[in-house]
mmCIF file of C-alpha atoms in Angstrom:
data_model
loop_
_atom_site.group_PDB
_atom_site.id
_atom_site.type_symbol
_atom_site.label_atom_id
_atom_site.label_comp_id
_atom_site.label_asym_id
_atom_site.label_seq_id
_atom_site.Cartn_x
_atom_site.Cartn_y
_atom_site.Cartn_z
ATOM 1 C CA UNK A 3 0.000 0.000 0.000
ATOM 2 C CA UNK A 4 1.648 3.189 -1.241
ATOM 3 C CA UNK A 5 1.084 6.713 0.081
ATOM 4 C CA UNK A 6 2.877 10.003 -0.454
ATOM 5 C CA UNK A 7 3.183 12.737 2.154
ATOM 6 C CA UNK A 8 4.278 16.368 2.100
ATOM 7 C CA UNK A 9 5.417 18.281 5.180
ATOM 8 C CA UNK A 10 4.639 21.798 6.387
ATOM 9 C CA UNK A 11 4.334 24.345 3.555
ATOM 10 C CA UNK A 12 3.908 27.707 5.341
ATOM 11 C CA UNK A 13 2.927 29.757 2.323
ATOM 12 C CA UNK A 14 5.762 28.670 0.014
ATOM 13 C CA UNK A 15 4.100 27.858 -3.300
ATOM 14 C CA UNK A 16 7.273 27.155 -5.284
ATOM 15 C CA UNK A 17 8.542 24.756 -2.628
ATOM 16 C CA UNK A 18 5.169 22.987 -2.661
ATOM 17 C CA UNK A 19 5.281 22.708 -6.447
ATOM 18 C CA UNK A 20 8.799 21.270 -6.198
ATOM 19 C CA UNK A 21 7.571 18.603 -3.758
ATOM 20 C CA UNK A 22 4.754 17.694 -6.138
ATOM 21 C CA UNK A 23 7.245 17.469 -9.006
ATOM 22 C CA UNK A 24 9.243 14.899 -7.031
ATOM 23 C CA UNK A 25 6.073 12.901 -6.454
ATOM 24 C CA UNK A 26 5.193 13.097 -10.154
ATOM 25 C CA UNK A 27 8.615 11.679 -11.023
ATOM 26 C CA UNK A 28 8.133 8.799 -8.599
ATOM 27 C CA UNK A 29 4.647 8.131 -9.970
ATOM 28 C CA UNK A 30 6.109 7.908 -13.460
ATOM 29 C CA UNK A 31 8.470 5.170 -12.305
ATOM 30 C CA UNK A 32 5.836 3.173 -10.395
ATOM 31 C CA UNK A 33 2.947 3.713 -12.793
ATOM 32 C CA UNK A 34 0.792 4.532 -9.762
ATOM 33 C CA UNK A 35 -1.294 7.658 -10.328
ATOM 34 C CA UNK A 36 -3.855 6.918 -7.616
ATOM 35 C CA UNK A 37 -1.820 6.678 -4.404
ATOM 36 C CA UNK A 38 -2.950 9.540 -2.167
ATOM 37 C CA UNK A 39 -0.769 12.562 -1.468
ATOM 38 C CA UNK A 40 -1.254 13.565 2.167
ATOM 39 C CA UNK A 41 -0.475 17.203 2.985
ATOM 40 C CA UNK A 42 0.328 17.377 6.689
ATOM 41 C CA UNK A 43 -1.008 20.874 7.342
ATOM 42 C CA UNK A 44 0.383 24.310 8.132
ATOM 43 C CA UNK A 45 -0.380 25.262 4.577
ATOM 44 C CA UNK A 46 -0.356 28.980 5.411
ATOM 45 C CA UNK A 47 1.513 31.676 7.407
ATOM 46 C CA UNK A 48 5.071 33.034 7.481
ATOM 47 C CA UNK A 49 5.826 32.495 3.794
ATOM 48 C CA UNK A 50 5.135 34.985 0.976
ATOM 49 C CA UNK A 51 2.308 33.280 -0.908
ATOM 50 C CA UNK A 52 -0.271 31.580 1.277
ATOM 51 C CA UNK A 53 -2.916 32.637 -1.225
ATOM 52 C CA UNK A 54 -1.053 30.859 -4.021
ATOM 53 C CA UNK A 55 -0.742 27.717 -1.904
ATOM 54 C CA UNK A 56 -4.474 27.609 -1.221
ATOM 55 C CA UNK A 57 -5.198 28.383 -4.897
ATOM 56 C CA UNK A 58 -3.018 25.456 -5.941
ATOM 57 C CA UNK A 59 -4.577 23.040 -3.474
ATOM 58 C CA UNK A 60 -8.132 24.188 -4.130
ATOM 59 C CA UNK A 61 -7.615 23.732 -7.871
ATOM 60 C CA UNK A 62 -6.346 20.208 -7.268
ATOM 61 C CA UNK A 63 -9.394 19.511 -5.136
ATOM 62 C CA UNK A 64 -11.694 20.754 -7.923
ATOM 63 C CA UNK A 65 -9.854 18.597 -10.469
ATOM 64 C CA UNK A 66 -10.300 15.507 -8.300
ATOM 65 C CA UNK A 67 -6.614 14.963 -7.569
ATOM 66 C CA UNK A 68 -6.012 12.135 -5.056
ATOM 67 C CA UNK A 69 -4.907 14.610 -2.425
ATOM 68 C CA UNK A 70 -5.653 14.501 1.297
ATOM 69 C CA UNK A 71 -5.446 17.872 3.052
ATOM 70 C CA UNK A 72 -4.908 17.878 6.807
ATOM 71 C CA UNK A 73 -5.394 20.750 9.224
ATOM 72 C CA UNK A 74 -2.413 22.287 11.005
ATOM 73 C CA UNK A 75 -2.542 24.732 13.863
ATOM 74 C CA UNK A 76 -1.727 27.648 11.532
ATOM 75 C CA UNK A 77 -4.567 26.669 9.221
ATOM 76 C CA UNK A 78 -6.938 26.683 12.191
ATOM 77 C CA UNK A 79 -5.696 30.131 13.231
ATOM 78 C CA UNK A 80 -6.757 31.425 9.811
ATOM 79 C CA UNK A 81 -9.982 29.415 9.820
ATOM 80 C CA UNK A 82 -11.112 30.890 13.136
ATOM 81 C CA UNK A 83 -10.043 34.428 12.248
ATOM 82 C CA UNK A 84 -12.277 34.369 9.175
ATOM 83 C CA UNK A 85 -15.326 33.064 11.015
ATOM 84 C CA UNK A 86 -18.001 35.484 12.292
ATOM 85 C CA UNK A 87 -16.786 37.220 15.412
ATOM 86 C CA UNK A 88 -13.112 36.812 14.459
ATOM 87 C CA UNK A 89 -12.654 34.122 17.083
ATOM 88 C CA UNK A 90 -9.235 33.239 18.537
ATOM 89 C CA UNK A 91 -7.631 29.847 18.082
ATOM 90 C CA UNK A 92 -9.358 27.769 20.832
ATOM 91 C CA UNK A 93 -6.256 25.921 22.035
ATOM 92 C CA UNK A 94 -4.208 29.125 22.264
ATOM 93 C CA UNK A 95 -6.536 32.051 23.013
ATOM 94 C CA UNK A 96 -3.481 33.834 24.426
ATOM 95 C CA UNK A 97 -1.787 33.870 21.017
ATOM 96 C CA UNK A 98 -2.901 36.305 18.314
ATOM 97 C CA UNK A 99 -2.791 35.147 14.664
ATOM 98 C CA UNK A 100 -1.466 38.609 13.808
ATOM 99 C CA UNK A 101 1.472 38.351 16.207
ATOM 100 C CA UNK A 102 4.810 38.619 14.377
ATOM 101 C CA UNK A 103 5.910 35.107 15.325
ATOM 102 C CA UNK A 104 2.701 33.478 14.036
ATOM 103 C CA UNK A 105 2.524 34.712 10.456
ATOM 104 C CA UNK A 106 -1.047 35.842 9.896
ATOM 105 C CA UNK A 107 0.068 39.258 8.688
ATOM 106 C CA UNK A 108 2.058 37.678 5.847
ATOM 107 C CA UNK A 109 -0.922 35.523 4.933
ATOM 108 C CA UNK A 110 -3.291 38.496 4.755
ATOM 109 C CA UNK A 111 -0.712 40.469 2.753
ATOM 110 C CA UNK A 112 -0.760 37.712 0.116
ATOM 111 C CA UNK A 113 -4.456 38.581 -0.369
ATOM 112 C CA UNK A 114 -3.701 42.293 -0.596
ATOM 113 C CA UNK A 115 -4.865 43.060 2.945
ATOM 114 C CA UNK A 116 -2.425 45.296 4.814
ATOM 115 C CA UNK A 117 -3.085 44.860 8.523
ATOM 116 C CA UNK A 118 -1.988 48.370 9.474
ATOM 117 C CA UNK A 119 -4.520 50.071 7.217
ATOM 118 C CA UNK A 120 -7.634 49.345 9.305
ATOM 119 C CA UNK A 121 -8.849 51.209 12.396
ATOM 120 C CA UNK A 122 -9.798 48.160 14.449
ATOM 121 C CA UNK A 123 -10.006 44.389 14.423
ATOM 122 C CA UNK A 124 -13.603 44.356 13.173
ATOM 123 C CA UNK A 125 -12.664 46.397 10.109
ATOM 124 C CA UNK A 126 -9.656 44.183 9.455
ATOM 125 C CA UNK A 127 -11.827 41.086 9.763
ATOM 126 C CA UNK A 128 -14.315 42.490 7.240
ATOM 127 C CA UNK A 129 -11.496 43.280 4.812
ATOM 128 C CA UNK A 130 -10.044 39.791 5.213
ATOM 129 C CA UNK A 131 -13.373 38.055 4.606
ATOM 130 C CA UNK A 132 -13.901 40.180 1.501
ATOM 131 C CA UNK A 133 -10.431 39.396 0.156
ATOM 132 C CA UNK A 134 -10.201 35.646 0.818
ATOM 133 C CA UNK A 135 -12.155 33.732 -1.849
ATOM 134 C CA UNK A 136 -15.034 31.580 -0.699
ATOM 135 C CA UNK A 137 -13.292 28.506 -2.077
ATOM 136 C CA UNK A 138 -10.343 29.124 0.219
ATOM 137 C CA UNK A 139 -12.592 29.556 3.236
ATOM 138 C CA UNK A 140 -14.412 26.348 2.312
ATOM 139 C CA UNK A 141 -11.109 24.525 1.965
ATOM 140 C CA UNK A 142 -10.036 25.600 5.452
ATOM 141 C CA UNK A 143 -13.319 24.317 6.864
ATOM 142 C CA UNK A 144 -12.944 20.965 5.060
ATOM 143 C CA UNK A 145 -9.395 20.134 6.170
ATOM 144 C CA UNK A 146 -9.165 16.807 7.991
ATOM 145 C CA UNK A 147 -7.700 16.385 11.482
ATOM 146 C CA UNK A 148 -6.041 13.060 10.577
ATOM 147 C CA UNK A 149 -5.953 10.300 7.972
ATOM 148 C CA UNK A 150 -5.171 6.612 8.354
ATOM 149 C CA UNK A 151 -4.109 4.285 5.568
ATOM 150 C CA UNK A 152 -2.933 0.787 6.297
ATOM 151 C CA UNK A 153 -0.111 0.827 8.828
ATOM 152 C CA UNK A 154 0.329 4.598 8.711
ATOM 153 C CA UNK A 155 -1.485 7.362 10.608
ATOM 154 C CA UNK A 156 -1.019 10.883 9.265
ATOM 155 C CA UNK A 157 -1.589 14.019 11.327
ATOM 156 C CA UNK A 158 -0.077 17.462 11.687
ATOM 157 C CA UNK A 159 1.523 17.449 15.138
ATOM 158 C CA UNK A 160 1.226 13.968 16.641
ATOM 159 C CA UNK A 161 -0.999 11.878 18.892
ATOM 160 C CA UNK A 162 -1.729 11.649 22.591
ATOM 161 C CA UNK A 163 0.274 8.599 23.809
ATOM 162 C CA UNK A 164 -1.838 5.902 25.408
ATOM 163 C CA UNK A 165 -5.032 6.943 23.633
ATOM 164 C CA UNK A 166 -6.420 4.825 20.783
ATOM 165 C CA UNK A 167 -5.920 6.401 17.382
ATOM 166 C CA UNK A 168 -9.651 6.469 16.728
ATOM 167 C CA UNK A 169 -10.137 8.434 19.961
ATOM 168 C CA UNK A 170 -7.610 11.193 19.291
ATOM 169 C CA UNK A 171 -8.898 14.776 19.503
ATOM 170 C CA UNK A 172 -8.116 17.590 17.106
ATOM 171 C CA UNK A 173 -6.431 19.841 19.672
ATOM 172 C CA UNK A 174 -3.754 17.183 20.204
ATOM 173 C CA UNK A 175 -3.519 16.238 16.539
ATOM 174 C CA UNK A 176 -2.618 19.800 15.547
ATOM 175 C CA UNK A 177 -0.816 21.109 18.650
ATOM 176 C CA UNK A 178 0.883 18.368 20.701
ATOM 177 C CA UNK A 179 4.646 18.357 21.089
ATOM 178 C CA UNK A 180 6.615 17.147 24.119
ATOM 179 C CA UNK A 181 4.357 14.377 25.386
ATOM 180 C CA UNK A 182 4.348 12.841 21.907
ATOM 181 C CA UNK A 183 7.873 13.634 20.741
ATOM 182 C CA UNK A 184 9.426 12.197 23.899
ATOM 183 C CA UNK A 185 7.420 8.944 23.946
ATOM 184 C CA UNK A 186 9.203 5.955 22.343
ATOM 185 C CA UNK A 187 6.221 3.590 22.458
ATOM 186 C CA UNK A 188 4.510 2.172 19.406
ATOM 187 C CA UNK A 189 1.217 4.024 18.912
ATOM 188 C CA UNK A 190 -0.552 1.308 16.933
ATOM 189 C CA UNK A 191 0.632 2.643 13.550
ATOM 190 C CA UNK A 192 3.576 4.558 12.154
ATOM 191 C CA UNK A 193 2.786 8.223 12.893
ATOM 192 C CA UNK A 194 3.743 10.586 10.067
ATOM 193 C CA UNK A 195 3.642 14.224 11.174
ATOM 194 C CA UNK A 196 5.125 17.708 10.959
ATOM 195 C CA UNK A 197 4.739 20.723 13.286
ATOM 196 C CA UNK A 198 8.103 20.463 15.089
ATOM 197 C CA UNK A 199 10.914 21.515 12.720
ATOM 198 C CA UNK A 200 13.929 19.264 12.157
ATOM 199 C CA UNK A 201 16.906 19.738 9.841
ATOM 200 C CA UNK A 202 15.986 16.758 7.695
ATOM 201 C CA UNK A 203 13.201 14.208 7.467
ATOM 202 C CA UNK A 204 13.769 11.919 10.447
ATOM 203 C CA UNK A 205 12.487 8.430 11.294
ATOM 204 C CA UNK A 206 12.287 7.737 15.030
ATOM 205 C CA UNK A 207 10.973 4.177 14.774
ATOM 206 C CA UNK A 208 7.453 4.923 15.963
ATOM 207 C CA UNK A 209 7.086 8.185 14.023
ATOM 208 C CA UNK A 210 8.438 10.127 11.046
ATOM 209 C CA UNK A 211 8.819 13.924 11.158
ATOM 210 C CA UNK A 212 8.433 15.717 7.806
ATOM 211 C CA UNK A 213 8.625 19.329 8.984
ATOM 212 C CA UNK A 214 11.945 20.530 7.593
ATOM 213 C CA UNK A 215 11.370 24.180 8.451
ATOM 214 C CA UNK A 216 9.841 25.703 5.323
ATOM 215 C CA UNK A 217 8.546 28.524 7.503
ATOM 216 C CA UNK A 218 12.152 29.360 8.466
ATOM 217 C CA UNK A 219 13.851 29.013 5.093
ATOM 218 C CA UNK A 220 14.031 25.224 4.831
ATOM 219 C CA UNK A 221 12.540 23.004 2.134
ATOM 220 C CA UNK A 222 9.115 21.423 1.841
ATOM 221 C CA UNK A 223 9.888 17.716 2.042
ATOM 222 C CA UNK A 224 8.111 14.778 0.438
ATOM 223 C CA UNK A 225 8.231 11.037 1.098
ATOM 224 C CA UNK A 226 6.713 7.888 -0.285
ATOM 225 C CA UNK A 227 5.637 5.163 2.143
ATOM 226 C CA UNK A 228 5.049 1.527 1.213
ATOM 227 C CA UNK A 229 3.784 -0.534 4.121
ATOM 228 C CA UNK A 230 5.975 0.926 6.854
ATOM 229 C CA UNK A 231 8.986 1.507 4.608
ATOM 230 C CA UNK A 232 9.758 5.196 4.109
ATOM 231 C CA UNK A 233 11.716 6.787 1.278
ATOM 232 C CA UNK A 234 12.618 10.464 0.996
ATOM 233 C CA UNK A 235 12.017 11.809 -2.511
ATOM 234 C CA UNK A 236 14.922 13.726 -4.040
ATOM 235 C CA UNK A 237 15.911 14.943 -7.488
ATOM 236 C CA UNK A 238 18.004 11.770 -7.734
ATOM 237 C CA UNK A 239 15.118 9.488 -6.801
ATOM 238 C CA UNK A 240 14.224 7.643 -3.617
ATOM 239 C CA UNK A 241 16.482 7.569 -0.572
ATOM 240 C CA UNK A 242 15.568 4.881 2.003
ATOM 241 C CA UNK A 243 14.889 6.334 5.450
ATOM 242 C CA UNK A 244 15.659 4.086 8.397
ATOM 243 C CA UNK A 245 15.114 4.796 12.081
ATOM 244 C CA UNK A 246 17.781 6.856 13.824
ATOM 245 C CA UNK A 247 19.923 5.178 16.451
#
């Protein structure tokens, strides 16, 4: 059973296109044009072209591409900001999407909305809703919290250790870090995730981290998974990825 996965994008359209080009090359070699491509979330924020990223993914959705789009915490920040009442992200009500370290300002700028040009948050919210196409807002609402295929469980951040995969909750799936990252136990499937940047795609035995820091200048990484075997996709083809240690 073959699946492809793409790590955190953070508004970098050209890096996302490059990851898809690597997948297209691998498809050409396998003859498999139906294996799903799972996007692990954090599609938006920090990078220069969040609008272009959502355009690209929405167009693929319309065309019926075999793509699975998961929700990351940054995607939920944007989702909640655009809802009536401009609600905060429920897991982190203390953290503003427009804070410099989050990246919402860059996302709105990609839609032509300059955050400093509005007298208050209500006016900014109205401008954002007017600028973001309905298809993009629909896409944000339709993102999945997780996706399981065979021996692999895909999510943005990770899972709550000790809880059955079918009982995981979205707050953990898009936000968890230490409790998951530090737990060496098998979780009932190979967990493929992003959210916590690493220098290169890394296999820890019970999980694989695909977030290679696109939001901080790194690449958007792509892998192909067959059973529980993982291969990083490069311009020179597949590179087998074994567990560290």
